Short mmCIF file of N, CA, C and O in Angstrom, two decimals:
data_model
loop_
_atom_site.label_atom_id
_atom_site.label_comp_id
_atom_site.label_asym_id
_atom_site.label_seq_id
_atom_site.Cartn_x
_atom_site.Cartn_y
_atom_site.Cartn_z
N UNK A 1 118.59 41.34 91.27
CA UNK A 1 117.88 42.38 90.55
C UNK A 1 117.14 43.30 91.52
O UNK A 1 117.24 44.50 91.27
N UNK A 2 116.56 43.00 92.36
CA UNK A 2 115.53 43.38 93.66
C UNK A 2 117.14 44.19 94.31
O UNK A 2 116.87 45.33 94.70
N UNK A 3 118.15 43.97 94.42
CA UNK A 3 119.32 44.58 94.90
C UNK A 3 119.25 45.98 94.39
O UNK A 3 119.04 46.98 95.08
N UNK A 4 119.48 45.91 92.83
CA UNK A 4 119.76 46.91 91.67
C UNK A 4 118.66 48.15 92.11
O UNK A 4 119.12 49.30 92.10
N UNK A 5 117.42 47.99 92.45
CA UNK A 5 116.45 48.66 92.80
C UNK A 5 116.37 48.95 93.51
O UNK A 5 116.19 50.17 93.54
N UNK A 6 116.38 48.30 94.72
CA UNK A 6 115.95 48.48 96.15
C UNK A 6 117.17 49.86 96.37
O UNK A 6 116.66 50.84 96.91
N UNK A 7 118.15 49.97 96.14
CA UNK A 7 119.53 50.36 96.61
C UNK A 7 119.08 51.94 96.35
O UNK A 7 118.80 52.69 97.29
N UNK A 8 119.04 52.47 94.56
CA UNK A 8 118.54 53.75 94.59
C UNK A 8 117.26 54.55 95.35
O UNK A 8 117.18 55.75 95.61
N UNK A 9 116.26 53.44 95.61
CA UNK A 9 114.91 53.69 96.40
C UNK A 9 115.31 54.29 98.04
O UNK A 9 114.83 55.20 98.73
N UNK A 10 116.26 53.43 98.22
CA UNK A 10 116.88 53.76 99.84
C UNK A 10 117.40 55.09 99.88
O UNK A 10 117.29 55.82 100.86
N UNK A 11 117.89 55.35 98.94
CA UNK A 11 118.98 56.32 98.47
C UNK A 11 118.50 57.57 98.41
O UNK A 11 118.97 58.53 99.03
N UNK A 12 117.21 57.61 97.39
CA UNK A 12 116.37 58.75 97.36
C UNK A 12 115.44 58.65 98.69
O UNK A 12 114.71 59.64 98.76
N UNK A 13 115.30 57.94 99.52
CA UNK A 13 114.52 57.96 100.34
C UNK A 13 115.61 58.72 101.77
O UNK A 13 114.92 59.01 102.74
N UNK A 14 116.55 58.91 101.87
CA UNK A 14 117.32 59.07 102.84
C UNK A 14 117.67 59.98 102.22
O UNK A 14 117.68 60.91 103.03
N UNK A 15 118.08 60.45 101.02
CA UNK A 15 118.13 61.69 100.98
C UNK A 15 117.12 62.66 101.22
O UNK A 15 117.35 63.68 101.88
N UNK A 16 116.08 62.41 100.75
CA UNK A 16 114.96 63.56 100.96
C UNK A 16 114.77 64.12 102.32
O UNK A 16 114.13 65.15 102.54
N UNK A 17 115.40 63.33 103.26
CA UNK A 17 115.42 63.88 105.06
C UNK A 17 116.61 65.25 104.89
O UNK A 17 116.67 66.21 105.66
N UNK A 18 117.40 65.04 103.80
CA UNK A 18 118.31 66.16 103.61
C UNK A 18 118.34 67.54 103.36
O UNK A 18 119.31 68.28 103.26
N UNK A 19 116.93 67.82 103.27
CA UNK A 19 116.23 68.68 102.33
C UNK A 19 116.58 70.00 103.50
O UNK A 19 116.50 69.90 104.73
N UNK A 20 116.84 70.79 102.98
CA UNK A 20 117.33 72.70 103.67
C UNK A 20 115.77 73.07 104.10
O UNK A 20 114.76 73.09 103.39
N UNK A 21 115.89 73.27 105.11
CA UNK A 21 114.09 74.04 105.67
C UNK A 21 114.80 75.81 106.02
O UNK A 21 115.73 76.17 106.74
N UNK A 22 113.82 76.60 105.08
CA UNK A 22 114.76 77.85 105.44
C UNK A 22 113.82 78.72 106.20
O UNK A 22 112.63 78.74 105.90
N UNK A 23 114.25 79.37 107.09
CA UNK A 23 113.43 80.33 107.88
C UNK A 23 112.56 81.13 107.73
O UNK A 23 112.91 81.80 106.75
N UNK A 24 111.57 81.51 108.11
CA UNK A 24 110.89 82.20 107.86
C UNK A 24 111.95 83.67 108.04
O UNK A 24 112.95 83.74 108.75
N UNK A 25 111.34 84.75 107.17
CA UNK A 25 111.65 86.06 107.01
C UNK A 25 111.57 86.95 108.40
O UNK A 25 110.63 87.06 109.19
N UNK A 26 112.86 87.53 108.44
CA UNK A 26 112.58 88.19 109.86
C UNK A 26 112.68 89.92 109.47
O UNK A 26 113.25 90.41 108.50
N UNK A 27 112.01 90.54 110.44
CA UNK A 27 111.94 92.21 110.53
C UNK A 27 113.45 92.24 110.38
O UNK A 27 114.06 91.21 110.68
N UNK A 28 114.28 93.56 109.86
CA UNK A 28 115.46 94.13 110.08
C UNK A 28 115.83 94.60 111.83
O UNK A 28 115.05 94.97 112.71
N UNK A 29 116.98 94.45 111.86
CA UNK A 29 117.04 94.83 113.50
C UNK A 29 118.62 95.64 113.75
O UNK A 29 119.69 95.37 114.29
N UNK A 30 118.16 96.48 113.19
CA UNK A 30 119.69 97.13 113.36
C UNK A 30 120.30 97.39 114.80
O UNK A 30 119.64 97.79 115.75
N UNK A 31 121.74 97.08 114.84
CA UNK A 31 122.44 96.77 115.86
C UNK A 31 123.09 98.33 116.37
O UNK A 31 124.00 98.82 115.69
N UNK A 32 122.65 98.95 117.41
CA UNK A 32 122.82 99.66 117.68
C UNK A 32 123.71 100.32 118.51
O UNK A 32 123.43 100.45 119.71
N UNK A 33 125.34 101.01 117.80
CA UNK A 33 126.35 101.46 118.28
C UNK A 33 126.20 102.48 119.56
O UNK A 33 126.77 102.18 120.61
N UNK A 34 125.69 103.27 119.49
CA UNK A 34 125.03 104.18 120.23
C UNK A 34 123.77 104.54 119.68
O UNK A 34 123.28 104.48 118.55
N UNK A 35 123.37 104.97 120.85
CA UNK A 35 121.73 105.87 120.99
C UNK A 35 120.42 104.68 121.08
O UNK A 35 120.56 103.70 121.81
N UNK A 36 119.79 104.77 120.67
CA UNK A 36 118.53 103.75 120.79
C UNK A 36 117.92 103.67 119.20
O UNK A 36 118.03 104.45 118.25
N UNK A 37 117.23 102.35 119.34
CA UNK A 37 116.45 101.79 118.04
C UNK A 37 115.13 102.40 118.06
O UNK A 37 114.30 102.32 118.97
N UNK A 38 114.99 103.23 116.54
CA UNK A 38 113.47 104.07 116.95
C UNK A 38 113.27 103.72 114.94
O UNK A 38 113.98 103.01 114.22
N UNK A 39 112.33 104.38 114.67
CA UNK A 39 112.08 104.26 112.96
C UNK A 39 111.64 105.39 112.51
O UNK A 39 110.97 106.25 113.09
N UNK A 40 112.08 105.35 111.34
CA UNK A 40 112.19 106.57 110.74
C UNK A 40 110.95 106.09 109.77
O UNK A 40 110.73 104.92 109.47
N UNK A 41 110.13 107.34 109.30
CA UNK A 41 108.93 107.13 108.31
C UNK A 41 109.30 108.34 107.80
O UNK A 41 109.60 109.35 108.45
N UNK A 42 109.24 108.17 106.22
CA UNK A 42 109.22 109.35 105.35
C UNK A 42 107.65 109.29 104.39
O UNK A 42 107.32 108.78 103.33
N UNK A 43 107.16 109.87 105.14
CA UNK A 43 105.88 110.74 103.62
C UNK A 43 106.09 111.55 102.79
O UNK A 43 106.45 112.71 103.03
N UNK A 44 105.84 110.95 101.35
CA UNK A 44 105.60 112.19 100.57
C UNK A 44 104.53 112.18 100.20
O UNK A 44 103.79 111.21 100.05
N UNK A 45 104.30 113.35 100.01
CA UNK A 45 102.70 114.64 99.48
C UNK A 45 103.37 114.98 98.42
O UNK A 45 104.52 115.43 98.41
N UNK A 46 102.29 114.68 96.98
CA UNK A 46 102.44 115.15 96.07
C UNK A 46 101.81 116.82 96.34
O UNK A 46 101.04 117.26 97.19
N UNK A 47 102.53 117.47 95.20
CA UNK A 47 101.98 118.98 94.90
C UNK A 47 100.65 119.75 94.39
O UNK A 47 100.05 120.75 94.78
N UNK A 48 100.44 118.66 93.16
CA UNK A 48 99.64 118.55 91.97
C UNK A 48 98.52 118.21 92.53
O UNK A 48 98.43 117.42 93.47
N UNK A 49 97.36 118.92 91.86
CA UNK A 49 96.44 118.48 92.14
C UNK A 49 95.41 117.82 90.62
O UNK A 49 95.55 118.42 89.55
N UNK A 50 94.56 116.74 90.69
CA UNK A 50 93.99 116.41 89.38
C UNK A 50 93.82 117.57 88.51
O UNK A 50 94.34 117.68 87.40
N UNK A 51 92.90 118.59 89.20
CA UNK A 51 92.73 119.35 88.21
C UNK A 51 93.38 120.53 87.76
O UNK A 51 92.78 121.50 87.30
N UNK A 52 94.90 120.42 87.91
CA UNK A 52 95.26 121.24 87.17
C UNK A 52 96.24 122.00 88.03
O UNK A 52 97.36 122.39 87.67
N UNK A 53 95.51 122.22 89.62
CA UNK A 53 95.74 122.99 90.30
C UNK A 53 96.74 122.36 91.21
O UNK A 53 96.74 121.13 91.31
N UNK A 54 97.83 123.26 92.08
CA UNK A 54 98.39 122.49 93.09
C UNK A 54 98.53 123.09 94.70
O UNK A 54 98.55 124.26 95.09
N UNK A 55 98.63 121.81 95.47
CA UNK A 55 98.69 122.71 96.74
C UNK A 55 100.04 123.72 96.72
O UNK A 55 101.22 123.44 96.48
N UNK A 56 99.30 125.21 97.14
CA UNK A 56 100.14 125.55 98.16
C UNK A 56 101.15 125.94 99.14
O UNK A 56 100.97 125.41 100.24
N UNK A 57 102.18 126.72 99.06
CA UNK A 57 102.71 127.03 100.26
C UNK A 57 102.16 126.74 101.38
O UNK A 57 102.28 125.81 102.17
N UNK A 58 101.37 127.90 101.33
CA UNK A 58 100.53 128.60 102.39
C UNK A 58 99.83 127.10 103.00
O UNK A 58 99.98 126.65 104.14
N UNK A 59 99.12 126.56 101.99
CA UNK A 59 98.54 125.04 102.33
C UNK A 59 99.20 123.91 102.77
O UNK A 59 98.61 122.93 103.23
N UNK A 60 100.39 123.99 102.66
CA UNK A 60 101.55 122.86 102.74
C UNK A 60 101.63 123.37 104.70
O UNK A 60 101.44 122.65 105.68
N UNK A 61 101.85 124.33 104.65
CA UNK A 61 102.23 125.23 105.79
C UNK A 61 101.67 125.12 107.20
O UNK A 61 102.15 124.99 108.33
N UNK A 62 99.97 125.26 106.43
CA UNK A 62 99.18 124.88 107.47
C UNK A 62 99.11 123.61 107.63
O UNK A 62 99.06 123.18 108.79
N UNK A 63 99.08 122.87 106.72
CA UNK A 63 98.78 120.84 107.01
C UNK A 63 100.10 120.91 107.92
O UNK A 63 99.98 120.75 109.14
N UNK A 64 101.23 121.14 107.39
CA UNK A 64 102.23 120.70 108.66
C UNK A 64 102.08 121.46 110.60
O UNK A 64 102.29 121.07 111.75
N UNK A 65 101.54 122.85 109.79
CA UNK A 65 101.41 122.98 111.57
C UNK A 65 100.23 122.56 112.09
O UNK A 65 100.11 122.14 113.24
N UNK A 66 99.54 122.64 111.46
CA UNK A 66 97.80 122.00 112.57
C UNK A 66 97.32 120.62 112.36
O UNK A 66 96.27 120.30 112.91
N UNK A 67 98.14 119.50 111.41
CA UNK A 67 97.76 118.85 111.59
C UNK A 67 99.46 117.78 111.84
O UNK A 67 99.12 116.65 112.18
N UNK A 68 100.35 117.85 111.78
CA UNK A 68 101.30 117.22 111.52
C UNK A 68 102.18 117.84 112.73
O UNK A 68 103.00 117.08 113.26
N UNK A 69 102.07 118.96 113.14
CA UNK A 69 102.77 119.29 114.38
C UNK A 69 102.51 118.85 115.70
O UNK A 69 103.29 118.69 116.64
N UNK A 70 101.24 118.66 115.61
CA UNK A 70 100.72 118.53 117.53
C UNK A 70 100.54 117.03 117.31
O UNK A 70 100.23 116.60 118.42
N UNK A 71 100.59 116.04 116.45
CA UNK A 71 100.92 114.76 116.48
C UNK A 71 102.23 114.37 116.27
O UNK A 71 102.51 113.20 116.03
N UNK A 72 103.36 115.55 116.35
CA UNK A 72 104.38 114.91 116.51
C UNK A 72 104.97 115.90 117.02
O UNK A 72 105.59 116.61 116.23
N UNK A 73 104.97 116.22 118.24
CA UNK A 73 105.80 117.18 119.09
C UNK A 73 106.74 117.46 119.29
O UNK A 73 107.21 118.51 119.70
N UNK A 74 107.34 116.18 118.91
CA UNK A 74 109.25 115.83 119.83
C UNK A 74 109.70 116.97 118.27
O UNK A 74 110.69 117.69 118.30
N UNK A 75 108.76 116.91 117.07
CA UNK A 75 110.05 117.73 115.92
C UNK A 75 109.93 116.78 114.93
O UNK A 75 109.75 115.61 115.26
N UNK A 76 110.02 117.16 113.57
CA UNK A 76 109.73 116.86 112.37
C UNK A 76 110.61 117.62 111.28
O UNK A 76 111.11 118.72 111.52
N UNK A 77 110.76 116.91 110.01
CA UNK A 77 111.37 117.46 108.88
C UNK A 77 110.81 117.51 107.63
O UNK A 77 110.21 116.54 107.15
N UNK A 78 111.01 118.94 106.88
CA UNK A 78 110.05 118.71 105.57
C UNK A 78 111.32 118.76 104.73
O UNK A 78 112.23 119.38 105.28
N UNK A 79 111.64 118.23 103.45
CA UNK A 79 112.17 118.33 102.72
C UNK A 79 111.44 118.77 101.40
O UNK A 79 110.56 117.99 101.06
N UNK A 80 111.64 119.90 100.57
CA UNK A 80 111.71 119.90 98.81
C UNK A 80 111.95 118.54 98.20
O UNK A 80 112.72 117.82 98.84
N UNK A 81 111.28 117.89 96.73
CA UNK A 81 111.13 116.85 96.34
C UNK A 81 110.77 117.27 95.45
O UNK A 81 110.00 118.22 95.35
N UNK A 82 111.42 116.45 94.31
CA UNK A 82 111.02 116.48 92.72
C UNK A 82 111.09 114.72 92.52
O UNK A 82 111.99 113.89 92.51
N UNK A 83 109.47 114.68 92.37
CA UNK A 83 109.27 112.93 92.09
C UNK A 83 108.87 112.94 90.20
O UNK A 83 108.37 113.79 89.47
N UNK A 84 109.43 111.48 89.96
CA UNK A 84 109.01 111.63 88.32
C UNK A 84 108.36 110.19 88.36
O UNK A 84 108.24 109.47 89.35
N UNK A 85 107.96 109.93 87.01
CA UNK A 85 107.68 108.44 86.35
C UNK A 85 107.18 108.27 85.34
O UNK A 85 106.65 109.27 84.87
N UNK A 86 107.11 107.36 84.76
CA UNK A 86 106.64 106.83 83.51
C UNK A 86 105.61 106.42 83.36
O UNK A 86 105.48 105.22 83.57
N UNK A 87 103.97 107.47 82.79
CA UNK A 87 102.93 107.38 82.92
C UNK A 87 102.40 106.13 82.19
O UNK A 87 103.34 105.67 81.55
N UNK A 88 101.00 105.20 81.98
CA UNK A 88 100.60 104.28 81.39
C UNK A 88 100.86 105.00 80.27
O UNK A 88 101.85 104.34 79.97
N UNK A 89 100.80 105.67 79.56
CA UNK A 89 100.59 106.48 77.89
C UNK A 89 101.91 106.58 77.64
O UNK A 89 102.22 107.08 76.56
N UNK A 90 102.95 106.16 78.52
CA UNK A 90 104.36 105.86 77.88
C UNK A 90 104.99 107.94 78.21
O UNK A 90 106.09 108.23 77.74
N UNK A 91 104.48 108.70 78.72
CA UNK A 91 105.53 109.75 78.58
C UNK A 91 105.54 110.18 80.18
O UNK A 91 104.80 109.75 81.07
N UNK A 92 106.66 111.20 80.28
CA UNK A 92 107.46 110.97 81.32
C UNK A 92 106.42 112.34 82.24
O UNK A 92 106.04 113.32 81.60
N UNK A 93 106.16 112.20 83.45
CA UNK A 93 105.21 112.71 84.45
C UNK A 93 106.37 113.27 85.78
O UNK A 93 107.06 112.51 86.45
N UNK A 94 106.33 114.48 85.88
CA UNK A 94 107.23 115.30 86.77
C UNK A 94 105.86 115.97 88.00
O UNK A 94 104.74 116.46 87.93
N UNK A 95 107.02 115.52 89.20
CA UNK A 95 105.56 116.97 90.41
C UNK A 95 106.53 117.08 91.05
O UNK A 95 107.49 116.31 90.98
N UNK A 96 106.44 118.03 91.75
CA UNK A 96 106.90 119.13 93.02
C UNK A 96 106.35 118.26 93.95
O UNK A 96 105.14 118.06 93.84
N UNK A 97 107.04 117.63 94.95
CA UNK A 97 106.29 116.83 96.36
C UNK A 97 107.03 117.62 97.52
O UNK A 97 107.75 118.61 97.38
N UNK A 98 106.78 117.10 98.46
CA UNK A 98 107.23 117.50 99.94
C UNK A 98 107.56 116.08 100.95
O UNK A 98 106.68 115.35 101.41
N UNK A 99 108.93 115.92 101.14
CA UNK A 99 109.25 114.95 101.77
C UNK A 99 109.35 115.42 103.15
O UNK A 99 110.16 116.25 103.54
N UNK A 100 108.11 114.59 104.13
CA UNK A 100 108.14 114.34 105.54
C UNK A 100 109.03 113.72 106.38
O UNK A 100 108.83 112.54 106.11
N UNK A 101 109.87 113.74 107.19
CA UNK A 101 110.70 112.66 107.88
C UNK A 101 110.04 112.95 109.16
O UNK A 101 109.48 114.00 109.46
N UNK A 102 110.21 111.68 110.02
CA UNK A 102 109.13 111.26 111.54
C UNK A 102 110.50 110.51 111.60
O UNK A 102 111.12 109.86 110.74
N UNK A 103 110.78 110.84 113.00
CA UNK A 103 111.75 109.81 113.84
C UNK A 103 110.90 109.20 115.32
O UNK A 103 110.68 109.82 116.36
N UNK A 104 110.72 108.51 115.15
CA UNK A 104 109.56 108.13 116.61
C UNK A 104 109.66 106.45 116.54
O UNK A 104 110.01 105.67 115.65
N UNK A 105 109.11 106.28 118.06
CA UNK A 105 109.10 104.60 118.61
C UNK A 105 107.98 104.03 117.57
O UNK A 105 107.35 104.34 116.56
N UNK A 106 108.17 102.93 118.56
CA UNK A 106 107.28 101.53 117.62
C UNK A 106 105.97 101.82 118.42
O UNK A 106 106.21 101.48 119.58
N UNK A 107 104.96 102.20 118.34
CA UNK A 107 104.01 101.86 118.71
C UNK A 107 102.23 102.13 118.24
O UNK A 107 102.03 103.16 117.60
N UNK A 108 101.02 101.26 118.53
CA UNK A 108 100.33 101.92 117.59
C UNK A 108 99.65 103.13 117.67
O UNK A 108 98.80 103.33 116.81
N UNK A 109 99.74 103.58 118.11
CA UNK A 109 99.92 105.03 118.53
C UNK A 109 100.23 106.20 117.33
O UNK A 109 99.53 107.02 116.73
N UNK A 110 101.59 105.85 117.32
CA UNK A 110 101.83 106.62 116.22
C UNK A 110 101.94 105.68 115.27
O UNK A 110 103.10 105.52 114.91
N UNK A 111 101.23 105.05 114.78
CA UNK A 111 101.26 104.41 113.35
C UNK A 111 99.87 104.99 112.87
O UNK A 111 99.57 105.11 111.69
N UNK A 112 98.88 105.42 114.17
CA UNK A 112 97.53 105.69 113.73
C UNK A 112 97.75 107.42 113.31
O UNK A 112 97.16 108.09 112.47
N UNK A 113 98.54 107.71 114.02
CA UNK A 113 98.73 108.87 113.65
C UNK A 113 99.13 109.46 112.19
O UNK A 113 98.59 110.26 111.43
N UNK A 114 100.49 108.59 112.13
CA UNK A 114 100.79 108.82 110.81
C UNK A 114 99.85 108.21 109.41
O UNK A 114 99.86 108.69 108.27
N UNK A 115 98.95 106.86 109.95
CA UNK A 115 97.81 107.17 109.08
C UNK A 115 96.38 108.24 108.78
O UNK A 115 95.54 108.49 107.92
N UNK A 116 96.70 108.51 109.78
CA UNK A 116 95.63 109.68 110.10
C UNK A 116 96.04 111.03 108.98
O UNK A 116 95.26 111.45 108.13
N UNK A 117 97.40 111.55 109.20
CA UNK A 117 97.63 112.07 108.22
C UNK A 117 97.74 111.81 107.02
O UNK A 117 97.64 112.80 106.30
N UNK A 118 97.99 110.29 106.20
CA UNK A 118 98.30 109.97 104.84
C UNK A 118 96.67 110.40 104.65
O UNK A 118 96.36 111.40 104.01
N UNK A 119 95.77 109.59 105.23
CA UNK A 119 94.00 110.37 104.95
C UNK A 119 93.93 111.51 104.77
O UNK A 119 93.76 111.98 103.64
N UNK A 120 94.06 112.22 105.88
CA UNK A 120 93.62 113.44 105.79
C UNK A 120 94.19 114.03 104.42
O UNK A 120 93.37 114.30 103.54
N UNK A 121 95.77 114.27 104.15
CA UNK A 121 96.50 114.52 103.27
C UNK A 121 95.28 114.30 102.13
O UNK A 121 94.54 115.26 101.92
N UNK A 122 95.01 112.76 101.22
CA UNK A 122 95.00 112.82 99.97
C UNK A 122 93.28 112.98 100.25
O UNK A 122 92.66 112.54 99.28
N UNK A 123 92.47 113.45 101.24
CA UNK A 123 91.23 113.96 100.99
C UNK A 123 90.93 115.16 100.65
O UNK A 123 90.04 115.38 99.82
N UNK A 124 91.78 116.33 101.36
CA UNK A 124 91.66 117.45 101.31
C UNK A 124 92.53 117.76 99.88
O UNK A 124 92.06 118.55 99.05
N UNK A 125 93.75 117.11 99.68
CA UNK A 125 93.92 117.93 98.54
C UNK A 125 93.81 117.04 97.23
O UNK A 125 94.73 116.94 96.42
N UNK A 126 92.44 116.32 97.11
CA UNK A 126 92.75 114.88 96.24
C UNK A 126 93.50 114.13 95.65
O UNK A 126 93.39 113.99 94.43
N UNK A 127 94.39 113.51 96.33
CA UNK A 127 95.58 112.61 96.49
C UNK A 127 95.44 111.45 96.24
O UNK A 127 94.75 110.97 97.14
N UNK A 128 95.76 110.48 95.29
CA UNK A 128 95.91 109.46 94.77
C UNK A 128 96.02 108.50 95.77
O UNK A 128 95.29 107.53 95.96
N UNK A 129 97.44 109.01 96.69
CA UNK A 129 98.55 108.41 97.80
C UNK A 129 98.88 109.50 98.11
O UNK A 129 98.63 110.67 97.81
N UNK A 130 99.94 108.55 99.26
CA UNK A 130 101.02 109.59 99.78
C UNK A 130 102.01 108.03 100.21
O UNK A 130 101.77 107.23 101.11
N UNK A 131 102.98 108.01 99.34
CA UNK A 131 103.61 106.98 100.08
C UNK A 131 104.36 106.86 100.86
O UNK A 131 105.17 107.78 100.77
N UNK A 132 104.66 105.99 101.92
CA UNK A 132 104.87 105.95 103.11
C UNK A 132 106.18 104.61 102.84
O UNK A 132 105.97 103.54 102.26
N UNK A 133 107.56 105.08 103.47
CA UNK A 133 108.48 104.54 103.65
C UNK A 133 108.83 104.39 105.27
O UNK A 133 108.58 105.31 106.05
N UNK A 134 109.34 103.31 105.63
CA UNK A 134 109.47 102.92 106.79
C UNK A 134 111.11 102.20 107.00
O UNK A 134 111.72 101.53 106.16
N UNK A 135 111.55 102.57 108.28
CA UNK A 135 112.92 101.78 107.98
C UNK A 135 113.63 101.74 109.57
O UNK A 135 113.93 102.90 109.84
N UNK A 136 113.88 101.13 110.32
CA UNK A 136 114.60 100.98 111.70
C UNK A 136 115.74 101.23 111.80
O UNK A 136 116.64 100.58 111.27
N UNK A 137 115.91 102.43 112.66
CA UNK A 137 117.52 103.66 112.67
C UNK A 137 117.34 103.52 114.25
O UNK A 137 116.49 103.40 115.13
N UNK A 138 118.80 103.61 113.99
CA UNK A 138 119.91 104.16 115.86
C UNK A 138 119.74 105.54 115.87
O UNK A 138 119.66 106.08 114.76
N UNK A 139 119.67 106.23 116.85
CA UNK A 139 118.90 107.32 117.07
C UNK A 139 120.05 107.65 118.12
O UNK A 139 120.18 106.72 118.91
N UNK A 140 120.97 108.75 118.36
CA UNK A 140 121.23 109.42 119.31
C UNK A 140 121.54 110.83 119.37
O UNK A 140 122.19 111.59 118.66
N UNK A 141 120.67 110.98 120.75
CA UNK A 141 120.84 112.66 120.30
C UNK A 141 121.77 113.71 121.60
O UNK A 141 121.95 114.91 121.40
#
């Protein structure tokens, strides 16, 4: 009887050494055909402003040259953007944004930079956010 028992006890006990240990999560690391590994960050700046009002040309214009140009020298991209969503009150919320693209290294350096601008951005023109996408690209130029 002590057989009958003992046997499954062993059983589950030697199995449990079986158990899958899975890795911790690693950064993406794209394998790079040509050119070099650098990251791409896209900001968008909404248009709208709370009250009613929105930035700007002229305002868009200047944030990119005096404050977004001389922190990124090497060259930058603005794109046109139409962002939407589905407000808490259930109906559908449309703005005019401006998509940023940054191609630049890893360092903190420019990470302070590019926070420097998401601040500045939603102080001056009272900004909720500005969200910030991040992603590791082969770069050759």
């Amino acid at each position: 009887m002590s057989r009958v028992i003992a046997l499954p006890v062993v059983m589950a006990l030697l199995l449990a050494g079986c158990q899958t240990r899975h890795a911790p999560p690693t950064k993406p690391q794209p394998i790079c055909a040509g050119g070099d590994m650098m990251m791409q960050t896209t900001l968008w700046f909404g248009l709208s402003k709370p009250d009613g009002g929105r930035v700007s040309s002229l305002d868009w214009m200047n944030f990119v040259d005096n404050e977004v140009t001389p922190r990124f020298k090497a060259g930058l991209s603005v794109y046109d953007a139409k962002g939407q969503w589905l407000g808490e009150n259930g109906k559908l919320a449309r703005e005019n944004s401006k998509a940023l693209m940054l191609i630049h290294g890893i360092d903190p350096a420019t990470n302070q930079d590019i926070e420097a601008l998401r601040t500045l951005y939603k102080k001056r023109f009272a900004q909720e956010s500005v969200m910030r996408v991040d992603a590791p690209v082969c770069v050759g130029f």
